Short mmCIF file of C-alpha atoms and ligand atoms in Angstrom, two decimals:
data_model
loop_
_atom_site.label_atom_id
_atom_site.label_comp_id
_atom_site.label_asym_id
_atom_site.label_seq_id
_atom_site.Cartn_x
_atom_site.Cartn_y
_atom_site.Cartn_z
CA MET E 383 12.33 232.09 -51.60
CA SER E 384 14.89 234.28 -49.89
CA PRO E 385 14.69 234.56 -45.86
CA ARG E 386 12.40 236.94 -44.32
CA VAL E 387 12.94 239.11 -41.27
CA LEU E 388 10.46 241.62 -39.30
CA VAL E 389 12.31 244.44 -37.99
CA VAL E 390 10.04 245.88 -35.00
CA GLY E 391 10.64 249.71 -34.68
CA ALA E 392 11.56 252.05 -37.83
CA GLY E 393 14.10 254.32 -35.90
CA PRO E 394 17.62 254.53 -36.48
CA ALA E 395 18.53 251.05 -35.09
CA GLY E 396 15.73 249.37 -36.97
CA LEU E 397 16.47 251.21 -40.10
CA TYR E 398 20.24 250.36 -39.81
CA ALA E 399 19.62 246.89 -39.35
CA ALA E 400 17.08 246.81 -42.43
CA ALA E 401 19.82 248.34 -44.50
CA THR E 402 22.33 245.62 -43.59
CA LEU E 403 19.85 242.69 -43.96
CA ALA E 404 18.77 243.97 -47.53
CA ALA E 405 22.30 244.27 -48.36
CA ALA E 406 22.34 240.38 -47.72
CA ASP E 407 19.48 239.85 -49.82
CA VAL E 408 16.81 239.07 -47.08
CA GLY E 409 13.43 240.07 -47.36
CA VAL E 410 12.42 242.70 -44.83
CA ASP E 411 9.34 244.08 -43.19
CA VAL E 412 10.01 247.39 -41.00
CA ALA E 413 6.87 247.58 -38.57
CA ASP E 414 6.05 250.64 -36.45
CA ARG E 415 3.22 251.51 -34.45
CA LEU E 416 3.31 255.04 -35.62
CA PRO E 417 2.55 255.86 -39.55
CA THR E 418 5.84 257.67 -39.65
CA PRO E 419 9.61 256.02 -39.71
CA TYR E 420 12.69 257.65 -38.06
CA GLY E 421 11.74 257.36 -34.56
CA LEU E 422 13.74 259.80 -32.56
CA VAL E 423 15.09 261.50 -35.36
CA ARG E 424 11.52 262.84 -35.97
CA TYR E 425 10.27 262.70 -32.63
CA GLY E 426 13.40 263.56 -30.45
CA VAL E 427 16.06 265.38 -32.02
CA ALA E 428 15.50 269.11 -31.58
CA PRO E 429 13.71 271.10 -34.20
CA ASP E 430 16.42 273.54 -34.43
CA HIS E 431 19.04 270.92 -35.38
CA PRO E 432 17.68 270.48 -39.10
CA LYS E 433 21.28 269.46 -40.13
CA ILE E 434 21.15 266.44 -37.92
CA LYS E 435 17.67 265.73 -38.90
CA SER E 436 18.80 265.24 -42.52
CA VAL E 437 20.15 261.78 -41.64
CA THR E 438 16.88 260.78 -42.76
CA ARG E 439 18.21 260.78 -46.49
CA VAL E 440 20.23 257.88 -45.41
CA LEU E 441 17.85 256.28 -43.03
CA ALA E 442 15.14 255.97 -45.98
CA ARG E 443 17.62 254.32 -48.25
CA PRO E 444 16.53 250.52 -47.55
CA PHE E 445 12.91 251.13 -48.96
CA SER E 446 14.13 251.93 -52.29
CA ALA E 447 14.52 248.10 -52.69
CA GLU E 448 11.49 246.19 -53.73
CA SER E 449 12.20 243.58 -50.95
CA VAL E 450 11.88 246.21 -48.20
CA ARG E 451 8.43 247.27 -46.88
CA PHE E 452 7.35 249.64 -44.56
CA LEU E 453 4.32 248.29 -42.27
CA GLY E 454 3.35 251.67 -40.21
CA ASN E 455 0.51 251.92 -37.87
CA VAL E 456 0.95 248.02 -37.27
CA THR E 457 1.52 247.55 -33.36
CA VAL E 458 3.43 244.23 -33.00
CA GLY E 459 1.97 242.14 -30.02
CA VAL E 460 -1.34 243.38 -31.01
CA ASP E 461 -2.05 243.53 -34.74
CA LEU E 462 1.02 240.91 -35.14
CA THR E 463 1.25 238.51 -32.44
CA VAL E 464 4.28 236.41 -31.43
CA ALA E 465 2.84 233.15 -33.30
CA ASP E 466 1.96 235.27 -36.39
CA ILE E 467 5.80 236.38 -36.45
CA ARG E 468 6.97 232.67 -36.29
CA GLY E 469 4.52 231.77 -39.09
CA HIS E 470 5.55 234.34 -41.66
CA TYR E 471 9.25 235.37 -40.70
CA ASP E 472 12.62 233.41 -40.15
CA ALA E 473 13.66 235.90 -37.63
CA VAL E 474 12.70 239.21 -35.88
CA VAL E 475 14.63 241.93 -35.07
CA TYR E 476 13.19 244.39 -31.84
CA ALA E 477 14.47 247.68 -32.10
CA THR E 478 11.63 249.53 -29.96
CA GLY E 479 14.21 252.01 -28.28
CA ALA E 480 13.54 253.20 -24.64
CA ALA E 481 10.96 255.79 -24.88
CA ARG E 482 10.08 256.11 -20.98
CA GLY E 483 11.95 258.89 -19.19
CA LEU E 484 12.84 258.38 -15.80
CA ARG E 485 11.99 259.96 -12.61
CA PRO E 486 14.52 260.38 -9.95
CA GLY E 487 12.90 258.21 -7.19
CA VAL E 488 12.67 261.21 -4.48
CA PRO E 489 9.92 262.03 -2.45
CA GLY E 490 7.51 264.24 -4.26
CA ASP E 491 9.02 263.32 -7.69
CA ASP E 492 5.32 262.96 -9.24
CA LEU E 493 3.71 266.10 -8.00
CA PRO E 494 1.94 268.03 -10.61
CA GLY E 495 4.31 270.40 -12.06
CA SER E 496 6.75 267.52 -12.59
CA ALA E 497 7.56 265.55 -15.76
CA PRO E 498 10.17 263.49 -17.51
CA ALA E 499 11.84 265.70 -19.88
CA ALA E 500 11.10 262.96 -22.29
CA ASP E 501 7.76 264.05 -22.30
CA PHE E 502 8.44 267.40 -22.65
CA VAL E 503 10.44 266.41 -25.95
CA ALA E 504 7.77 264.35 -27.28
CA TRP E 505 5.29 267.18 -27.12
CA TYR E 506 7.52 269.54 -29.02
CA GLY E 507 8.65 267.19 -31.17
CA GLY E 508 5.10 266.47 -32.42
CA HIS E 509 4.52 262.88 -31.20
CA PRO E 510 0.85 261.90 -31.77
CA ASP E 511 0.60 260.44 -28.06
CA ALA E 512 2.35 263.32 -26.29
CA VAL E 513 0.38 265.10 -23.42
CA SER E 514 0.61 269.02 -24.07
CA ALA E 515 3.15 270.56 -21.83
CA GLU E 516 1.61 274.14 -22.49
CA GLU E 517 0.55 274.22 -18.56
CA LEU E 518 4.24 273.82 -17.79
CA LEU E 519 5.17 276.83 -19.44
CA ASP E 520 3.14 279.05 -17.18
CA ALA E 521 5.70 278.37 -14.53
CA ARG E 522 8.41 281.36 -14.34
CA ARG E 523 11.24 279.34 -12.65
CA ILE E 524 11.86 275.68 -13.87
CA ALA E 525 14.26 273.25 -12.99
CA VAL E 526 15.92 270.89 -15.45
CA ILE E 527 17.58 267.77 -13.72
CA GLY E 528 20.38 266.24 -15.61
CA ALA E 529 23.88 266.59 -17.35
CA GLY E 530 23.38 265.29 -20.73
CA ASN E 531 22.25 266.51 -24.11
CA VAL E 532 18.53 265.89 -23.33
CA ALA E 533 19.07 268.31 -20.37
CA LEU E 534 20.54 270.81 -22.67
CA ASP E 535 17.80 270.51 -25.39
CA THR E 536 15.30 271.09 -22.77
CA ALA E 537 17.06 274.03 -21.28
CA ARG E 538 17.33 275.42 -24.85
CA MET E 539 13.81 274.98 -25.89
CA LEU E 540 12.65 276.75 -22.79
CA LEU E 541 15.15 279.68 -23.01
CA LYS E 542 15.10 280.33 -26.84
CA ASP E 543 13.14 283.36 -28.16
CA ALA E 544 10.16 281.63 -29.63
CA ARG E 545 10.64 283.76 -32.74
CA ALA E 546 14.03 282.29 -33.50
CA LEU E 547 11.99 278.86 -33.69
CA ALA E 548 9.28 280.22 -36.02
CA ASP E 549 11.12 278.77 -39.19
CA THR E 550 11.20 275.26 -37.64
CA GLU E 551 9.18 272.35 -38.06
CA LEU E 552 7.86 272.87 -34.47
CA PRO E 553 4.03 272.12 -34.50
CA ASP E 554 1.79 275.05 -34.52
CA ALA E 555 0.25 274.49 -31.11
CA VAL E 556 3.80 274.18 -29.59
CA LEU E 557 5.10 277.34 -31.29
CA ALA E 558 2.31 279.47 -29.93
CA ALA E 559 2.69 277.83 -26.48
CA LEU E 560 6.17 278.91 -26.43
CA SER E 561 5.58 282.34 -27.67
CA ARG E 562 3.23 282.83 -24.63
CA SER E 563 5.74 281.06 -22.32
CA ARG E 564 6.49 283.11 -18.95
CA VAL E 565 9.41 281.37 -18.24
CA THR E 566 12.20 283.67 -16.63
CA ASP E 567 14.72 281.25 -14.90
CA VAL E 568 16.08 277.79 -16.06
CA HIS E 569 17.80 275.98 -13.26
CA LEU E 570 20.11 273.32 -14.97
CA ILE E 571 20.94 270.90 -12.02
CA ALA E 572 23.53 268.32 -12.38
CA ARG E 573 24.94 265.47 -9.72
CA ARG E 574 28.39 265.47 -11.40
CA GLY E 575 30.98 268.06 -11.72
CA PRO E 576 31.26 270.23 -14.92
CA ALA E 577 34.16 268.00 -16.10
CA ARG E 578 32.06 264.89 -15.77
CA ALA E 579 28.98 265.99 -17.39
CA LYS E 580 27.91 264.27 -20.71
CA PHE E 581 27.42 267.43 -22.74
CA THR E 582 28.45 267.66 -26.25
CA PRO E 583 30.57 271.15 -26.31
CA VAL E 584 28.83 272.11 -29.40
CA GLU E 585 25.52 271.81 -27.72
CA LEU E 586 26.71 273.26 -24.68
CA ARG E 587 27.87 276.58 -26.44
CA GLU E 588 24.67 276.84 -28.09
CA LEU E 589 23.11 277.80 -24.49
CA GLY E 590 25.51 280.82 -24.40
CA GLU E 591 24.30 282.17 -27.61
CA LEU E 592 20.79 282.55 -26.81
CA GLY E 593 21.08 286.06 -25.38
CA VAL E 594 20.13 284.99 -21.98
CA ASP E 595 22.24 285.59 -18.79
CA VAL E 596 24.30 282.57 -17.78
CA LEU E 597 24.90 282.55 -14.18
CA VAL E 598 27.93 280.06 -13.07
CA ARG E 599 28.63 279.38 -9.53
CA PRO E 600 32.37 280.13 -9.15
CA ASP E 601 33.16 277.18 -7.06
CA ASP E 602 31.90 274.78 -9.53
CA LEU E 603 34.78 275.83 -11.85
CA GLU E 604 37.28 274.73 -9.37
CA PRO E 605 37.94 270.74 -10.52
CA SER E 606 37.83 268.19 -7.78
CA ALA E 607 40.93 266.20 -7.23
CA ASP E 608 39.55 263.53 -9.47
CA GLU E 609 38.22 265.69 -12.02
CA ALA E 610 41.57 267.31 -12.82
CA GLY E 611 42.53 264.05 -14.41
CA VAL E 612 39.45 263.67 -16.74
CA VAL E 613 40.20 267.25 -18.13
CA ALA E 614 43.75 266.43 -18.88
CA GLY E 615 42.50 263.35 -20.87
CA ASP E 616 39.42 264.11 -22.44
CA ARG E 617 39.00 267.17 -24.92
CA ALA E 618 35.20 267.48 -24.49
CA ALA E 619 35.61 267.80 -20.89
CA ARG E 620 38.10 270.43 -21.42
CA THR E 621 36.21 272.15 -23.81
CA ASN E 622 33.13 272.23 -21.66
CA VAL E 623 35.21 273.58 -18.70
CA GLU E 624 36.58 276.41 -20.83
CA ILE E 625 33.02 277.20 -22.11
CA LEU E 626 31.74 277.55 -18.49
CA ARG E 627 35.06 279.68 -17.71
CA GLU E 628 34.12 281.92 -20.23
CA TRP E 629 30.65 282.43 -19.08
CA ALA E 630 31.62 282.89 -15.51
CA GLY E 631 33.62 285.93 -17.01
CA ARG E 632 31.03 287.66 -18.75
CA PRO E 633 29.58 290.74 -17.25
CA GLY E 634 25.91 290.35 -15.42
CA GLY E 635 23.36 291.30 -17.76
CA ASP E 636 19.72 292.39 -17.59
CA ALA E 637 18.30 289.86 -20.26
CA ALA E 638 14.78 288.90 -19.86
CA ARG E 639 15.76 285.20 -19.23
CA ARG E 640 18.41 283.50 -17.03
CA LEU E 641 19.88 280.05 -17.17
CA HIS E 642 21.47 279.18 -13.88
CA LEU E 643 24.00 276.18 -13.91
CA TRP E 644 24.39 273.98 -10.65
CA PHE E 645 26.98 271.45 -10.70
CA ARG E 646 27.60 268.92 -8.05
CA THR E 647 24.08 269.21 -6.74
CA ARG E 648 21.78 266.28 -5.65
CA LEU E 649 18.02 266.70 -5.62
CA VAL E 650 16.78 265.02 -2.71
CA GLU E 651 13.25 265.90 -2.65
CA VAL E 652 10.45 267.85 -4.48
CA CYS E 653 8.45 270.00 -2.35
CA GLY E 654 4.78 271.21 -2.67
CA ARG E 655 1.49 270.73 -1.19
CA ASP E 656 -0.59 270.05 -4.35
CA ARG E 657 2.27 271.07 -6.88
CA VAL E 658 5.74 271.65 -7.13
CA ASP E 659 6.96 274.69 -5.33
CA ALA E 660 10.57 274.20 -4.46
CA LEU E 661 13.51 271.83 -4.48
CA LEU E 662 15.48 270.39 -1.69
CA LEU E 663 19.21 270.38 -2.90
CA GLU E 664 22.24 268.92 -1.21
CA PRO E 665 24.79 269.43 -0.19
CA GLY E 666 23.85 272.48 1.94
CA GLY E 667 20.00 271.72 2.16
CA GLU E 668 19.40 274.66 0.03
CA ARG E 669 15.67 274.91 -0.68
CA LEU E 670 15.33 276.49 -4.52
CA PRO E 671 12.08 277.98 -5.06
CA VAL E 672 10.68 276.65 -8.65
CA ASP E 673 7.28 276.28 -10.30
CA ALA E 674 7.99 273.28 -12.27
CA VAL E 675 10.88 270.58 -12.86
CA LEU E 676 11.83 268.27 -15.54
CA TYR E 677 13.90 265.15 -15.30
CA ALA E 678 16.59 264.55 -17.93
CA ILE E 679 18.14 261.64 -16.14
CA GLY E 680 17.78 258.93 -18.68
CA HIS E 681 15.42 256.54 -20.41
CA ARG E 682 14.24 252.96 -20.33
CA GLY E 683 12.78 250.53 -22.53
CA THR E 684 9.40 248.76 -22.08
CA PRO E 685 9.22 244.89 -21.64
CA LEU E 686 8.11 243.09 -24.86
CA LEU E 687 5.78 240.27 -24.66
CA GLY E 688 7.48 237.13 -24.98
CA LEU E 689 11.04 238.45 -24.33
CA PRO E 690 13.30 238.45 -21.33
CA PHE E 691 13.50 241.97 -19.72
CA ASP E 692 16.31 243.28 -17.20
CA GLU E 693 14.38 245.83 -15.15
CA VAL E 694 17.52 247.45 -13.72
CA THR E 695 18.91 248.43 -17.27
CA GLY E 696 15.68 248.52 -19.05
CA THR E 697 17.03 246.39 -21.54
CA VAL E 698 16.64 242.93 -23.06
CA PRO E 699 19.65 240.26 -22.19
CA HIS E 700 21.36 239.43 -25.09
CA GLU E 701 24.67 238.11 -26.61
CA ARG E 702 25.93 239.98 -29.67
CA GLY E 703 22.28 240.90 -30.46
CA ARG E 704 20.56 237.33 -30.08
CA VAL E 705 17.89 237.42 -27.41
CA LEU E 706 18.88 235.08 -24.71
CA GLY E 707 16.55 231.85 -24.58
CA VAL E 708 14.69 232.95 -27.51
CA PRO E 709 16.21 231.39 -31.06
CA GLY E 710 15.34 233.62 -33.87
CA ALA E 711 14.76 236.79 -31.79
CA TYR E 712 17.31 239.69 -31.88
CA VAL E 713 17.47 243.11 -30.42
CA ALA E 714 19.27 246.14 -31.51
CA GLY E 715 19.57 250.00 -30.48
CA TRP E 716 18.34 251.42 -27.21
CA LEU E 717 16.46 248.14 -26.12
CA LYS E 718 19.74 246.37 -26.58
CA ARG E 719 22.54 248.56 -24.99
CA GLY E 720 20.40 251.02 -23.12
CA ALA E 721 19.70 254.75 -23.84
CA THR E 722 23.20 255.75 -24.64
CA GLY E 723 25.16 256.76 -27.38
CA VAL E 724 24.18 259.07 -30.77
CA ILE E 725 22.47 258.12 -33.95
CA GLY E 726 25.52 256.80 -35.45
CA THR E 727 26.08 254.42 -32.48
CA ASN E 728 23.26 252.53 -34.08
CA LYS E 729 24.96 251.58 -37.26
CA ALA E 730 27.67 249.46 -35.43
CA ASP E 731 25.21 248.34 -32.90
CA ALA E 732 22.56 247.10 -35.74
CA GLY E 733 25.42 245.70 -37.46
CA GLU E 734 26.70 243.38 -34.79
CA THR E 735 22.79 242.15 -34.44
CA VAL E 736 22.64 241.76 -38.15
CA ALA E 737 25.84 239.64 -38.32
CA SER E 738 24.68 237.14 -35.56
CA LEU E 739 21.38 236.73 -37.36
CA LEU E 740 22.91 236.01 -40.80
CA ALA E 741 25.24 233.69 -39.15
CA ASP E 742 22.24 232.04 -37.57
CA LEU E 743 19.76 231.95 -40.53
CA PRO E 744 20.94 228.65 -42.05
CA GLY E 745 20.01 226.70 -38.59
CA LEU E 746 16.74 228.75 -38.06
CA PRO E 747 13.43 226.55 -38.97
CA ARG E 748 11.74 228.22 -42.22
CA PRO E 749 8.20 229.98 -41.47
CA ALA E 750 5.12 228.02 -42.84
CA GLU E 751 4.00 230.97 -44.76
CA PRO E 752 6.75 233.02 -45.93
CA ASP E 753 4.85 234.86 -48.90
CA PRO E 754 5.07 238.60 -48.28
CA ALA E 755 1.43 238.88 -49.33
CA ALA E 756 0.11 236.69 -46.76
CA VAL E 757 1.22 239.04 -43.61
CA THR E 758 -0.72 242.19 -45.32
CA ALA E 759 -3.78 239.85 -45.99
CA LEU E 760 -3.70 238.79 -42.47
CA LEU E 761 -3.22 242.26 -41.08
CA GLU E 762 -6.41 243.34 -43.48
CA ARG E 763 -8.43 240.48 -42.16
CA ARG E 764 -8.04 241.74 -38.66
CA GLY E 765 -8.94 245.38 -39.93
CA VAL E 766 -5.78 246.85 -39.60
CA ARG E 767 -4.20 249.00 -42.51
CA PRO E 768 -0.77 249.36 -42.75
CA VAL E 769 0.85 252.65 -43.90
CA THR E 770 3.02 251.76 -46.82
CA TRP E 771 6.21 253.76 -47.88
CA ALA E 772 4.27 255.24 -50.52
CA GLY E 773 1.60 256.37 -47.67
CA TRP E 774 4.39 258.00 -45.52
CA THR E 775 6.00 259.66 -48.69
CA ARG E 776 2.36 261.25 -49.13
CA LEU E 777 2.54 262.87 -45.35
CA ASP E 778 6.07 263.84 -45.78
CA ALA E 779 5.40 265.82 -48.94
CA HIS E 780 2.28 267.35 -47.51
CA GLU E 781 4.08 268.26 -44.13
CA ALA E 782 6.70 269.61 -46.47
CA GLU E 783 4.52 271.58 -48.63
CA LEU E 784 2.51 273.17 -45.62
CA GLY E 785 5.79 274.04 -44.31
CA ARG E 786 6.90 275.75 -47.77
CA ARG E 787 3.73 277.89 -47.67
CA GLN E 788 4.57 279.02 -44.08
CA GLY E 789 8.07 279.61 -45.19
CA ARG E 790 9.57 276.90 -43.01
CA ALA E 791 10.97 273.46 -43.71
CA ARG E 792 8.00 271.24 -42.60
CA ALA E 793 4.98 271.83 -40.66
CA LYS E 794 4.21 268.80 -38.69
CA ILE E 795 0.91 267.12 -38.25
CA THR E 796 0.50 265.87 -34.99
CA ASP E 797 -3.15 264.36 -34.94
CA LEU E 798 -2.92 260.45 -35.42
CA PRO E 799 -6.25 260.30 -37.42
CA ALA E 800 -5.14 263.16 -39.68
CA MET E 801 -1.84 261.45 -40.34
CA LEU E 802 -3.62 258.48 -41.38
CA ALA E 803 -5.99 260.21 -43.55
CA ILE E 804 -3.37 261.92 -45.37
CA CYS E 805 -1.24 258.50 -45.64
CA GLY E 806 -4.35 257.26 -47.40
CA MET O 416 30.02 274.54 -39.64
CA THR O 417 31.42 270.94 -40.24
CA TYR O 418 34.10 268.39 -38.86
CA THR O 419 37.47 268.04 -40.24
CA ILE O 420 39.78 265.28 -39.70
CA THR O 421 43.62 266.63 -39.11
CA SER O 422 46.91 265.05 -39.79
CA ARG O 423 47.14 263.31 -36.48
CA CYS O 424 45.31 260.53 -38.19
CA VAL O 425 48.09 259.49 -40.12
CA GLY O 426 49.66 256.51 -38.90
CA THR O 427 46.71 255.38 -36.88
CA LYS O 428 43.89 255.51 -39.56
CA ASP O 429 41.92 252.82 -37.84
CA GLU O 430 38.44 253.99 -39.19
CA SER O 431 36.97 253.84 -35.78
CA CYS O 432 35.17 257.07 -37.19
CA VAL O 433 33.76 255.08 -40.06
CA THR O 434 32.07 253.17 -37.98
CA VAL O 435 29.83 255.46 -36.09
CA CYS O 436 29.35 258.16 -38.79
CA PRO O 437 25.66 257.90 -39.56
CA VAL O 438 25.91 259.09 -43.34
CA ASP O 439 29.03 257.49 -44.47
CA CYS O 440 30.80 260.51 -45.12
CA ILE O 441 34.05 259.70 -44.13
CA HIS O 442 36.33 258.43 -47.00
CA ASP O 443 39.68 257.12 -47.46
CA ALA O 444 42.20 259.65 -48.55
CA GLY O 445 45.49 257.78 -48.73
CA GLU O 446 47.41 258.58 -45.73
CA GLN O 447 44.39 259.59 -43.76
CA MET O 448 40.52 259.59 -43.46
CA MET O 449 38.81 262.52 -44.60
CA ILE O 450 35.09 264.19 -43.99
CA ASP O 451 33.35 264.97 -46.97
CA PRO O 452 32.09 268.74 -45.77
CA VAL O 453 29.06 268.47 -47.89
CA GLU O 454 27.69 265.47 -46.84
CA CYS O 455 28.66 265.74 -43.01
CA ILE O 456 25.63 266.37 -40.87
CA ASP O 457 27.70 267.83 -37.82
CA CYS O 458 26.66 265.22 -35.41
CA GLY O 459 29.63 265.04 -33.50
CA ALA O 460 29.62 261.13 -33.37
CA CYS O 461 33.28 260.81 -34.51
CA VAL O 462 34.90 263.03 -32.38
CA PRO O 463 34.92 261.23 -29.13
CA ILE O 464 35.80 257.68 -30.73
CA CYS O 465 38.96 258.81 -32.25
CA PRO O 466 41.63 257.20 -30.55
CA VAL O 467 44.40 260.10 -31.41
CA ASP O 468 41.97 263.11 -31.11
CA ALA O 469 42.29 264.10 -34.79
CA ILE O 470 38.67 265.11 -35.50
CA PHE O 471 37.47 268.80 -34.59
CA THR O 472 34.86 271.13 -35.80
CA GLU O 473 36.19 273.53 -38.35
CA ASP O 474 36.23 276.55 -35.84
CA GLU O 475 38.33 274.46 -33.36
CA VAL O 476 40.89 272.88 -35.60
CA PRO O 477 44.28 274.03 -34.17
CA ALA O 478 46.21 276.93 -35.83
CA GLU O 479 48.89 274.58 -37.18
CA GLU O 480 46.28 272.31 -38.92
CA VAL O 481 44.27 274.77 -40.47
CA ASP O 482 45.11 273.48 -43.91
CA ALA O 483 43.28 270.30 -43.16
CA ILE O 484 39.94 272.29 -44.03
CA GLY O 485 40.81 273.36 -47.51
CA ALA O 486 42.62 269.79 -48.14
CA ALA O 487 39.05 268.10 -47.44
CA ARG O 488 37.15 270.70 -49.52
CA SER O 489 39.28 270.32 -52.54
CA PHE O 490 39.56 266.51 -52.15
CA PHE O 491 35.86 266.01 -52.17
CA ARG O 492 35.47 268.51 -55.08
CA SER O 493 37.91 266.95 -57.49
CA ASP O 494 36.85 263.37 -56.37
CA GLY O 495 33.52 264.15 -57.74
CA SER O 496 31.61 262.86 -54.69
CA SER O 497 30.27 266.02 -53.35
S1 LIG M 2173 39.08 257.46 -35.98
FE1 LIG M 2173 40.70 259.06 -35.90
S2 LIG M 2173 42.57 258.02 -36.45
FE2 LIG M 2173 40.98 256.44 -36.75
S3 LIG M 2173 40.38 256.74 -38.99
FE3 LIG M 2173 39.51 258.10 -37.91
S4 LIG M 2173 40.33 260.08 -37.85
FE4 LIG M 2173 41.80 258.27 -38.34
S1 LIG M 2174 30.33 264.90 -37.44
FE1 LIG M 2174 28.59 263.10 -37.68
S2 LIG M 2174 28.14 263.09 -39.92
FE2 LIG M 2174 30.00 264.38 -39.74
S3 LIG M 2174 31.66 263.05 -40.19
FE3 LIG M 2174 31.49 263.06 -37.98
S4 LIG M 2174 30.19 261.31 -37.67
FE4 LIG M 2174 29.97 261.45 -39.71
#
């Protein structure tokens, strides 16, 4: 019987790992606690970037092989224990990502009216566990802290005319809430100078095409001594600075919404008695009145049972994907390298992990019960009904059909019991 | 919009871009690598990893390199892989 590996997490890293394992004739089960595959491609990539979402056609490929199964709606650690994994698989690859959005650790950073941008993204992405961010949209002035693409996505979703989102896969409730949004001013506040921001130029440029007024502080465009070198050597940095220059040169407008850009600015306190009413910024000690603030300053993974964990980086310590001190356990994706990189980064990342795993396989002990049917039988005895690939395909088709009737790409179902009912 | 590899790839062609392309749409076209414009999903992952800065969005391809856009289109059409 060929070796069997459990992949935990059906996001890009897990699915690239599954594809590489399947190509090496290894039997694979991909477990996810949700009934849906694709992780952040489904729940994180912005709904107005459908072309990037089409990566799913490649991510889905491993499931066309009979030796690869999807075990959706299965929580590893609860429905399947570490002992179960040892009893049924030769090895396990953890690719559970880094879903937890960070707060900045300044006074007041947990006041009502503040949230990690990751929570806002999960809400508009239709994640079944997301808390509604509707209340946030009562704010007129919202600050977004951060200098990466999550900050750009967040700002864009707050500023974009909801009518321009009507043909996307946004959940109905989200679209309705965005249509009622009272937001007039979004402040994008970055600690770095413009040349060191981690924006992708294409995404930065999008913000200037929303029909909102963009306000750039002229001082921010003067490169500091150390930034001049960055601009010379890095095309993305150069392009970002050019985009900001072009915006700075635009005549003032009277659009209903404004984007204010702040660079080299540090958040030192979130102020307010029972909820956010201002931010204290350095240098300058400026008090910026806002009604809400979202933190787009990074993600962390959560510790997993039986695995070592580095609290500082939010990752599992490993050697080329091998979890240190736990033979037969491997990591891939954000849990391995931290929340950096793009979808494609996971291909090389998972490739490295699987290469280590395949090299180790001959020396790993065989499981007592490698029969795939034994795992499903065990889950059944525990009252867990895994969502199969065919089950997910039913939900996928259902969402596409609903969307077609409404004249859009997809209409996402966000209620977990409803999702499970459709998967059958 | 899609992405295009310019002639700057010639001579280096180290396939760094291939390792990060999530849809495997970058193919060997002889002297240089080329992006299949139909398969590309515009993720931009290949741009910063290229050691010789050879990859651009179609709108940003430098004037002296614009032929690269048509070259990629016809390469994949005649190749039958698009
Ligand atoms: S990374 Fe750049 S130089 Fe290397 S193959 Fe790709 S385009 Fe050519
Ligand atoms: S932009 Fe993305 S999809 Fe297109 S060629 Fe580059 S890496 Fe591949």
